[in-house]
Amino acid sequence: MPPSLTTLTDEAMLALDALTGRATNLVNPSIRLGVTGLSRAGKTVFISSLVHNLLNGGRLPLFEAGRSGRVSKIRLEPQPDDAVPRFQYEDHIRALVADRIWPDSTRAISQLRLTLEYESASGWGRLFSPGKLSIDIVDYPGEWLLDLPLLAQDYRTFSEKTVTLAGSGIRAELARDWLALSATVDPAATASEATARALSEAFTAYLRACKSDERSLSTLPPGRFLMPGDLEGSPALTFAPLPNLAKGSPARGSLQAMMERRYEAYKSHVVRPFFREHFARLDRQIVLIDALQAINRGAEAVHDLERALGDVLECFRAGSNSFLSSFVTRRIDRIVIAATKADHLHHESHPRLEAVTRRLVERAIERIGMSGAGIEVMALASVRATREATVKHGGEDLPVIVGVPMAGETINGETFDGERKTAIFPGDLPKNPDSLFEALESAPEGEHLLNFVRFRPPHIEETGGGLKLSVPHIRLDRALQYLIGDRLA
Ligand SMILES: Nc1nc2c(ncn2[C@@H]2O[C@H](COP(=O)(O)OP(=O)(O)OP(=O)(O)O)[C@@H](O)[C@H]2O)c(=O)[nH]1
Ligand SMILES: [Mg+2]
């Protein structure tokens, strides 16, 4: 039986939190919006653009309360959790809009509270509704998400899973040094700090190689090995999975016993608090998925993305025997699954991107018991960095996208300088999502299904009065309406 996801104290604290939460919710209604996604999925950009569009009267026609003029005021407010740093909204927006650069990878957790004052749509509602809704949004490094599946794994399971995966496909080559080193140590030998450190360093180097841009693999736990946050150099991170563990519990004082203890400490001091304080308290959730990057890297990257998403979504499973997991899914009643960076494709291809993304999470969604109701899949771009155009080619109209590729990006041997605008034919995704893997696997060595480059953030026009317009996007309003629209009815 897998160890329970939580301890009694966690449960007690959550129950208490729910009670006090319910009480304060009557006075000041709030929604905790989880912006979930693996590393580089687009969480920080999504939050920045969403808030910017709300604060600056962005084009959000599908956000009903906004369009009909029922939202009177939107402002940032001090967040409720004093121990969590504030999301650096102003810095991110300045970088995006003024400098036209993307934010750095997120290194720590942060939070932002946005408060909307609105008028209820119904006369009855107007009588009773306080007309105020706060949205609390949390940003965190995507790597940490991969820790959640560890809560249900003991050290032996974690070791077996990790070692088996490391021996498969392109990972085998990347894992060679770490596995060779592991083969020279005896888990039953007396514990040694130097051995533990050497193993954890070799293991981290392997994870880093998997994450590199050329590989773009996704299943890389434990998350703090790649993004340690405030745990840099801490003994909680000085462990690694071990191959060939003998049956039964390890002898006291052995290397295996030391690794096991540190793994369990990592779970209880790092992962469990993150789960308890963040994930267990969400009301609504948007899961951002960068399917395009994986597709661009080939079949193995896509399989790996599918596996990572499945492992993570599994943590939100309903009806499992763990108190915490049933508690969590009872509260989250709506999830948006969004393929991000859709501005890399012409809008004619968006339905195909949606279909591929749905296919990637389909099995996981069935397993968590949320298939059908409560889940919306869409393709979006938090920041639209391209425009669309058509190019005549051999008597045919080709749909293209136009943008400024980032400095150093290349297509067909051409390297871009970060200033010049270029039209790109992004290529086609298969009509039938089931044939994606076939198409990826049959692509000739070194060739991609799509032409994919990173674009710089767009130049944002000023209006006559010198006012900057809000950040352009694709379907941000549809996501917003699905996530909070009912709470503003
Ligand atoms: N063209 C385009 N690129 C995007 C968009 N959103 C994100 N990106 C790209 O994706 C990168 C990652 O976005 P982030 O928002 O920093 O990703 P994250 O999920 O916060 O990543 P971590 O902090 O590492 O977990 C950015 O640097 C951009 O290059 C989008 O809407 N359009
Ligand atoms: Mg981020």
PDB file of C-alpha atoms in Angstrom, residues 240-462:
ATOM      1  CA  ALA A 240      20.157  10.138  -4.937  1.00  0.00           C
ATOM      2  CA  PRO A 241      18.240   7.061  -6.026  1.00  0.00           C
ATOM      3  CA  LEU A 242      20.251   3.824  -5.794  1.00  0.00           C
ATOM      4  CA  PRO A 243      20.080   0.801  -8.136  1.00  0.00           C
ATOM      5  CA  ASN A 244      20.077  -2.825  -6.968  1.00  0.00           C
ATOM      6  CA  LEU A 245      18.578  -2.404  -3.514  1.00  0.00           C
ATOM      7  CA  ALA A 246      18.472  -5.653  -1.554  1.00  0.00           C
ATOM      8  CA  LYS A 247      15.094  -6.793  -0.219  1.00  0.00           C
ATOM      9  CA  GLY A 248      14.130  -5.839   3.321  1.00  0.00           C
ATOM     10  CA  SER A 249      14.955  -2.749   5.310  1.00  0.00           C
ATOM     11  CA  PRO A 250      18.502  -1.358   5.175  1.00  0.00           C
ATOM     12  CA  ALA A 251      21.023  -1.933   7.982  1.00  0.00           C
ATOM     13  CA  ARG A 252      21.470   0.949  10.405  1.00  0.00           C
ATOM     14  CA  GLY A 253      24.342   3.211   9.468  1.00  0.00           C
ATOM     15  CA  SER A 254      24.388   2.019   5.831  1.00  0.00           C
ATOM     16  CA  LEU A 255      24.482   4.268   2.787  1.00  0.00           C
ATOM     17  CA  GLN A 256      20.993   3.108   1.847  1.00  0.00           C
ATOM     18  CA  ALA A 257      19.628   3.986   5.284  1.00  0.00           C
ATOM     19  CA  MET A 258      21.143   7.470   5.008  1.00  0.00           C
ATOM     20  CA  MET A 259      19.719   8.037   1.510  1.00  0.00           C
ATOM     21  CA  GLU A 260      16.329   6.810   2.598  1.00  0.00           C
ATOM     22  CA  ARG A 261      16.282   9.101   5.632  1.00  0.00           C
ATOM     23  CA  ARG A 262      17.190  12.130   3.513  1.00  0.00           C
ATOM     24  CA  TYR A 263      14.609  11.275   0.884  1.00  0.00           C
ATOM     25  CA  GLU A 264      11.928  11.066   3.563  1.00  0.00           C
ATOM     26  CA  ALA A 265      13.155  14.355   5.082  1.00  0.00           C
ATOM     27  CA  TYR A 266      12.909  15.977   1.647  1.00  0.00           C
ATOM     28  CA  LYS A 267       9.322  14.820   1.400  1.00  0.00           C
ATOM     29  CA  SER A 268       8.270  15.932   4.858  1.00  0.00           C
ATOM     30  CA  HIS A 269      10.152  19.239   5.030  1.00  0.00           C
ATOM     31  CA  VAL A 270       9.938  20.377   1.424  1.00  0.00           C
ATOM     32  CA  VAL A 271       7.233  18.647  -0.568  1.00  0.00           C
ATOM     33  CA  ARG A 272       4.472  18.199   1.975  1.00  0.00           C
ATOM     34  CA  PRO A 273       4.422  21.859   3.119  1.00  0.00           C
ATOM     35  CA  PHE A 274       4.327  22.986  -0.527  1.00  0.00           C
ATOM     36  CA  PHE A 275       1.418  20.658  -1.234  1.00  0.00           C
ATOM     37  CA  ARG A 276      -0.426  21.596   1.954  1.00  0.00           C
ATOM     38  CA  GLU A 277       0.043  25.347   1.735  1.00  0.00           C
ATOM     39  CA  HIS A 278      -0.487  25.724  -1.964  1.00  0.00           C
ATOM     40  CA  PHE A 279      -2.169  22.874  -3.817  1.00  0.00           C
ATOM     41  CA  ALA A 280      -4.508  21.651  -1.142  1.00  0.00           C
ATOM     42  CA  ARG A 281      -6.139  25.088  -0.916  1.00  0.00           C
ATOM     43  CA  LEU A 282      -6.904  25.761  -4.567  1.00  0.00           C
ATOM     44  CA  ASP A 283     -10.416  26.494  -5.771  1.00  0.00           C
ATOM     45  CA  ARG A 284      -9.753  26.693  -9.482  1.00  0.00           C
ATOM     46  CA  GLN A 285      -6.861  25.637 -11.559  1.00  0.00           C
ATOM     47  CA  ILE A 286      -5.361  26.328 -14.963  1.00  0.00           C
ATOM     48  CA  VAL A 287      -2.791  23.819 -16.179  1.00  0.00           C
ATOM     49  CA  LEU A 288      -0.457  25.309 -18.764  1.00  0.00           C
ATOM     50  CA  ILE A 289       1.194  22.920 -21.196  1.00  0.00           C
ATOM     51  CA  ASP A 290       3.950  23.763 -23.654  1.00  0.00           C
ATOM     52  CA  ALA A 291       3.118  21.036 -26.143  1.00  0.00           C
ATOM     53  CA  LEU A 292       4.824  22.860 -29.011  1.00  0.00           C
ATOM     54  CA  GLN A 293       8.298  22.770 -27.475  1.00  0.00           C
ATOM     55  CA  ALA A 294       8.004  19.014 -26.901  1.00  0.00           C
ATOM     56  CA  ILE A 295       6.614  18.396 -30.398  1.00  0.00           C
ATOM     57  CA  ASN A 296       9.493  20.386 -31.777  1.00  0.00           C
ATOM     58  CA  ARG A 297      11.950  18.107 -29.977  1.00  0.00           C
ATOM     59  CA  GLY A 298      10.389  14.843 -31.151  1.00  0.00           C
ATOM     60  CA  ALA A 299       8.517  11.749 -30.036  1.00  0.00           C
ATOM     61  CA  GLU A 300      10.531  11.059 -26.900  1.00  0.00           C
ATOM     62  CA  ALA A 301      10.047  14.570 -25.524  1.00  0.00           C
ATOM     63  CA  VAL A 302       6.291  14.302 -26.153  1.00  0.00           C
ATOM     64  CA  HIS A 303       6.053  10.886 -24.460  1.00  0.00           C
ATOM     65  CA  ASP A 304       7.989  12.287 -21.538  1.00  0.00           C
ATOM     66  CA  LEU A 305       5.687  15.317 -21.291  1.00  0.00           C
ATOM     67  CA  GLU A 306       2.694  12.984 -21.304  1.00  0.00           C
ATOM     68  CA  ARG A 307       4.225  10.943 -18.500  1.00  0.00           C
ATOM     69  CA  ALA A 308       5.071  13.989 -16.364  1.00  0.00           C
ATOM     70  CA  LEU A 309       1.565  15.449 -16.782  1.00  0.00           C
ATOM     71  CA  GLY A 310       0.000  12.100 -15.951  1.00  0.00           C
ATOM     72  CA  ASP A 311       2.068  11.789 -12.771  1.00  0.00           C
ATOM     73  CA  VAL A 312       1.151  15.301 -11.668  1.00  0.00           C
ATOM     74  CA  LEU A 313      -2.554  15.128 -12.514  1.00  0.00           C
ATOM     75  CA  GLU A 314      -2.730  11.841 -10.638  1.00  0.00           C
ATOM     76  CA  CYS A 315      -2.141  13.843  -7.442  1.00  0.00           C
ATOM     77  CA  PHE A 316      -5.523  15.470  -7.951  1.00  0.00           C
ATOM     78  CA  ARG A 317      -7.313  12.155  -8.185  1.00  0.00           C
ATOM     79  CA  ALA A 318     -10.789  11.922  -6.683  1.00  0.00           C
ATOM     80  CA  GLY A 319     -11.977   9.093  -4.504  1.00  0.00           C
ATOM     81  CA  SER A 320      -8.597   7.738  -3.478  1.00  0.00           C
ATOM     82  CA  ASN A 321      -8.297   6.525   0.082  1.00  0.00           C
ATOM     83  CA  SER A 322      -6.133   9.454   1.099  1.00  0.00           C
ATOM     84  CA  PHE A 323      -8.001  12.085   3.051  1.00  0.00           C
ATOM     85  CA  LEU A 324      -5.980  14.885   1.519  1.00  0.00           C
ATOM     86  CA  SER A 325      -6.468  13.950  -2.101  1.00  0.00           C
ATOM     87  CA  SER A 326     -10.231  13.609  -1.771  1.00  0.00           C
ATOM     88  CA  PHE A 327     -10.291  16.894   0.108  1.00  0.00           C
ATOM     89  CA  VAL A 328      -8.409  18.593  -2.691  1.00  0.00           C
ATOM     90  CA  THR A 329     -10.500  17.397  -5.596  1.00  0.00           C
ATOM     91  CA  ARG A 330     -13.698  18.164  -3.798  1.00  0.00           C
ATOM     92  CA  ARG A 331     -12.737  21.798  -3.775  1.00  0.00           C
ATOM     93  CA  ILE A 332     -11.356  22.182  -7.286  1.00  0.00           C
ATOM     94  CA  ASP A 333     -14.438  22.125  -9.460  1.00  0.00           C
ATOM     95  CA  ARG A 334     -13.070  23.665 -12.624  1.00  0.00           C
ATOM     96  CA  ILE A 335      -9.839  23.081 -14.473  1.00  0.00           C
ATOM     97  CA  VAL A 336      -8.668  24.728 -17.667  1.00  0.00           C
ATOM     98  CA  ILE A 337      -6.061  22.763 -19.576  1.00  0.00           C
ATOM     99  CA  ALA A 338      -4.340  25.191 -21.885  1.00  0.00           C
ATOM    100  CA  ALA A 339      -1.825  24.660 -24.660  1.00  0.00           C
ATOM    101  CA  THR A 340       0.295  27.791 -24.315  1.00  0.00           C
ATOM    102  CA  LYS A 341       2.219  29.876 -26.842  1.00  0.00           C
ATOM    103  CA  ALA A 342      -0.434  29.302 -29.519  1.00  0.00           C
ATOM    104  CA  ASP A 343       0.819  32.466 -31.232  1.00  0.00           C
ATOM    105  CA  HIS A 344       3.508  30.207 -32.722  1.00  0.00           C
ATOM    106  CA  LEU A 345       0.832  28.749 -34.996  1.00  0.00           C
ATOM    107  CA  HIS A 346      -1.621  30.295 -37.427  1.00  0.00           C
ATOM    108  CA  HIS A 347      -5.117  30.297 -35.902  1.00  0.00           C
ATOM    109  CA  GLU A 348      -6.221  27.726 -38.509  1.00  0.00           C
ATOM    110  CA  SER A 349      -4.019  25.235 -36.646  1.00  0.00           C
ATOM    111  CA  HIS A 350      -5.333  26.000 -33.162  1.00  0.00           C
ATOM    112  CA  PRO A 351      -8.036  23.294 -33.199  1.00  0.00           C
ATOM    113  CA  ARG A 352      -5.318  20.759 -34.004  1.00  0.00           C
ATOM    114  CA  LEU A 353      -3.150  22.006 -31.158  1.00  0.00           C
ATOM    115  CA  GLU A 354      -6.137  21.668 -28.841  1.00  0.00           C
ATOM    116  CA  ALA A 355      -6.783  18.141 -30.067  1.00  0.00           C
ATOM    117  CA  VAL A 356      -3.176  17.099 -29.524  1.00  0.00           C
ATOM    118  CA  THR A 357      -3.174  18.601 -26.023  1.00  0.00           C
ATOM    119  CA  ARG A 358      -6.433  16.884 -25.125  1.00  0.00           C
ATOM    120  CA  ARG A 359      -4.926  13.626 -26.319  1.00  0.00           C
ATOM    121  CA  LEU A 360      -1.861  14.164 -24.073  1.00  0.00           C
ATOM    122  CA  VAL A 361      -3.920  14.488 -20.887  1.00  0.00           C
ATOM    123  CA  GLU A 362      -6.881  12.277 -21.790  1.00  0.00           C
ATOM    124  CA  ARG A 363      -5.865   9.184 -19.897  1.00  0.00           C
ATOM    125  CA  ALA A 364      -4.730  11.141 -16.860  1.00  0.00           C
ATOM    126  CA  ILE A 365      -8.037  12.997 -16.732  1.00  0.00           C
ATOM    127  CA  GLU A 366      -9.961   9.753 -16.881  1.00  0.00           C
ATOM    128  CA  ARG A 367      -7.871   8.415 -14.025  1.00  0.00           C
ATOM    129  CA  ILE A 368      -8.526  11.434 -11.800  1.00  0.00           C
ATOM    130  CA  GLY A 369     -12.235  11.027 -12.419  1.00  0.00           C
ATOM    131  CA  MET A 370     -12.765  14.435 -14.002  1.00  0.00           C
ATOM    132  CA  SER A 371     -13.445  13.405 -17.573  1.00  0.00           C
ATOM    133  CA  GLY A 372     -16.344  15.351 -19.014  1.00  0.00           C
ATOM    134  CA  ALA A 373     -17.583  17.949 -16.562  1.00  0.00           C
ATOM    135  CA  GLY A 374     -15.356  20.622 -15.123  1.00  0.00           C
ATOM    136  CA  ILE A 375     -12.541  20.504 -17.656  1.00  0.00           C
ATOM    137  CA  GLU A 376     -12.026  22.877 -20.550  1.00  0.00           C
ATOM    138  CA  VAL A 377      -9.201  22.393 -23.040  1.00  0.00           C
ATOM    139  CA  MET A 378      -8.054  25.359 -25.117  1.00  0.00           C
ATOM    140  CA  ALA A 379      -5.116  26.792 -27.025  1.00  0.00           C
ATOM    141  CA  LEU A 380      -4.030  30.228 -25.825  1.00  0.00           C
ATOM    142  CA  ALA A 381      -1.215  32.744 -25.909  1.00  0.00           C
ATOM    143  CA  SER A 382      -0.779  34.857 -22.789  1.00  0.00           C
ATOM    144  CA  VAL A 383       1.258  37.275 -24.860  1.00  0.00           C
ATOM    145  CA  ARG A 384       0.753  37.320 -28.573  1.00  0.00           C
ATOM    146  CA  ALA A 385       4.199  37.896 -30.037  1.00  0.00           C
ATOM    147  CA  THR A 386       3.218  37.374 -33.682  1.00  0.00           C
ATOM    148  CA  ARG A 387       0.753  38.570 -36.306  1.00  0.00           C
ATOM    149  CA  GLU A 388      -0.802  36.461 -39.049  1.00  0.00           C
ATOM    150  CA  ALA A 389      -0.431  36.896 -42.773  1.00  0.00           C
ATOM    151  CA  THR A 390      -0.640  34.909 -45.980  1.00  0.00           C
ATOM    152  CA  VAL A 391       2.137  34.429 -48.482  1.00  0.00           C
ATOM    153  CA  LYS A 392       1.645  33.391 -52.104  1.00  0.00           C
ATOM    154  CA  HIS A 393       3.747  30.340 -52.811  1.00  0.00           C
ATOM    155  CA  GLY A 394       3.502  28.396 -56.068  1.00  0.00           C
ATOM    156  CA  GLY A 395       0.001  29.718 -56.735  1.00  0.00           C
ATOM    157  CA  GLU A 396      -1.119  28.733 -53.237  1.00  0.00           C
ATOM    158  CA  ASP A 397      -1.941  30.943 -50.245  1.00  0.00           C
ATOM    159  CA  LEU A 398       0.242  29.859 -47.326  1.00  0.00           C
ATOM    160  CA  PRO A 399      -0.795  30.946 -43.822  1.00  0.00           C
ATOM    161  CA  VAL A 400       2.265  32.418 -42.061  1.00  0.00           C
ATOM    162  CA  ILE A 401       3.085  34.151 -38.800  1.00  0.00           C
ATOM    163  CA  VAL A 402       5.163  37.313 -38.577  1.00  0.00           C
ATOM    164  CA  GLY A 403       7.289  38.246 -35.584  1.00  0.00           C
ATOM    165  CA  VAL A 404      10.778  39.128 -34.392  1.00  0.00           C
ATOM    166  CA  PRO A 405      12.738  35.936 -33.576  1.00  0.00           C
ATOM    167  CA  MET A 406      14.934  36.293 -30.512  1.00  0.00           C
ATOM    168  CA  ALA A 407      18.631  36.901 -31.033  1.00  0.00           C
ATOM    169  CA  GLY A 408      20.466  33.649 -31.728  1.00  0.00           C
ATOM    170  CA  GLU A 409      17.402  31.667 -32.895  1.00  0.00           C
ATOM    171  CA  THR A 410      17.913  29.814 -36.184  1.00  0.00           C
ATOM    172  CA  ILE A 411      15.750  28.381 -38.959  1.00  0.00           C
ATOM    173  CA  ASN A 412      17.240  26.452 -41.884  1.00  0.00           C
ATOM    174  CA  GLY A 413      20.726  27.644 -41.012  1.00  0.00           C
ATOM    175  CA  GLU A 414      19.694  31.311 -40.807  1.00  0.00           C
ATOM    176  CA  THR A 415      20.502  32.998 -37.479  1.00  0.00           C
ATOM    177  CA  PHE A 416      18.375  35.922 -36.301  1.00  0.00           C
ATOM    178  CA  ASP A 417      19.596  39.103 -34.601  1.00  0.00           C
ATOM    179  CA  GLY A 418      16.629  39.920 -32.352  1.00  0.00           C
ATOM    180  CA  GLU A 419      15.676  43.044 -34.318  1.00  0.00           C
ATOM    181  CA  ARG A 420      14.482  41.891 -37.736  1.00  0.00           C
ATOM    182  CA  LYS A 421      10.886  40.932 -38.444  1.00  0.00           C
ATOM    183  CA  THR A 422      10.416  37.634 -40.271  1.00  0.00           C
ATOM    184  CA  ALA A 423       7.527  35.676 -41.788  1.00  0.00           C
ATOM    185  CA  ILE A 424       7.541  31.990 -40.932  1.00  0.00           C
ATOM    186  CA  PHE A 425       5.425  29.152 -42.207  1.00  0.00           C
ATOM    187  CA  PRO A 426       5.024  27.235 -38.959  1.00  0.00           C
ATOM    188  CA  GLY A 427       4.069  23.925 -40.562  1.00  0.00           C
ATOM    189  CA  ASP A 428       1.162  21.624 -39.827  1.00  0.00           C
ATOM    190  CA  LEU A 429       0.143  19.424 -36.961  1.00  0.00           C
ATOM    191  CA  PRO A 430      -1.559  16.180 -38.047  1.00  0.00           C
ATOM    192  CA  LYS A 431      -5.317  16.396 -38.505  1.00  0.00           C
ATOM    193  CA  ASN A 432      -5.817  13.318 -36.362  1.00  0.00           C
ATOM    194  CA  PRO A 433      -4.063  13.664 -32.980  1.00  0.00           C
ATOM    195  CA  ASP A 434      -3.651   9.891 -32.784  1.00  0.00           C
ATOM    196  CA  SER A 435      -1.209  10.045 -35.664  1.00  0.00           C
ATOM    197  CA  LEU A 436       1.059  12.594 -33.940  1.00  0.00           C
ATOM    198  CA  PHE A 437       3.512   9.995 -32.677  1.00  0.00           C
ATOM    199  CA  GLU A 438       3.583   8.280 -36.045  1.00  0.00           C
ATOM    200  CA  ALA A 439       4.353  11.599 -37.718  1.00  0.00           C
ATOM    201  CA  LEU A 440       7.052  12.394 -35.152  1.00  0.00           C
ATOM    202  CA  GLU A 441       8.656   8.990 -35.329  1.00  0.00           C
ATOM    203  CA  SER A 442       8.718   8.903 -39.117  1.00  0.00           C
ATOM    204  CA  ALA A 443      10.269  12.379 -39.437  1.00  0.00           C
ATOM    205  CA  PRO A 444      13.768  12.107 -40.952  1.00  0.00           C
ATOM    206  CA  GLU A 445      16.673  12.544 -38.498  1.00  0.00           C
ATOM    207  CA  GLY A 446      17.233  16.212 -37.684  1.00  0.00           C
ATOM    208  CA  GLU A 447      13.963  17.357 -39.275  1.00  0.00           C
ATOM    209  CA  HIS A 448      11.094  18.867 -37.352  1.00  0.00           C
ATOM    210  CA  LEU A 449       7.366  18.646 -37.805  1.00  0.00           C
ATOM    211  CA  LEU A 450       7.084  22.379 -37.147  1.00  0.00           C
ATOM    212  CA  ASN A 451       9.252  25.409 -37.807  1.00  0.00           C
ATOM    213  CA  PHE A 452       9.632  26.710 -34.312  1.00  0.00           C
ATOM    214  CA  VAL A 453      11.603  29.729 -33.096  1.00  0.00           C
ATOM    215  CA  ARG A 454      11.222  31.824 -29.961  1.00  0.00           C
ATOM    216  CA  PHE A 455       9.906  35.304 -30.644  1.00  0.00           C
ATOM    217  CA  ARG A 456      10.569  38.494 -28.740  1.00  0.00           C
ATOM    218  CA  PRO A 457       7.622  39.984 -26.866  1.00  0.00           C
ATOM    219  CA  PRO A 458       5.646  42.273 -29.187  1.00  0.00           C
ATOM    220  CA  HIS A 459       6.055  46.004 -29.601  1.00  0.00           C
ATOM    221  CA  ILE A 460       3.062  47.550 -27.866  1.00  0.00           C
ATOM    222  CA  GLU A 461       1.576  50.578 -29.557  1.00  0.00           C
ATOM    223  CA  GLU A 462       0.834  53.786 -27.749  1.00  0.00           C
TER     224      GLU A 462
END
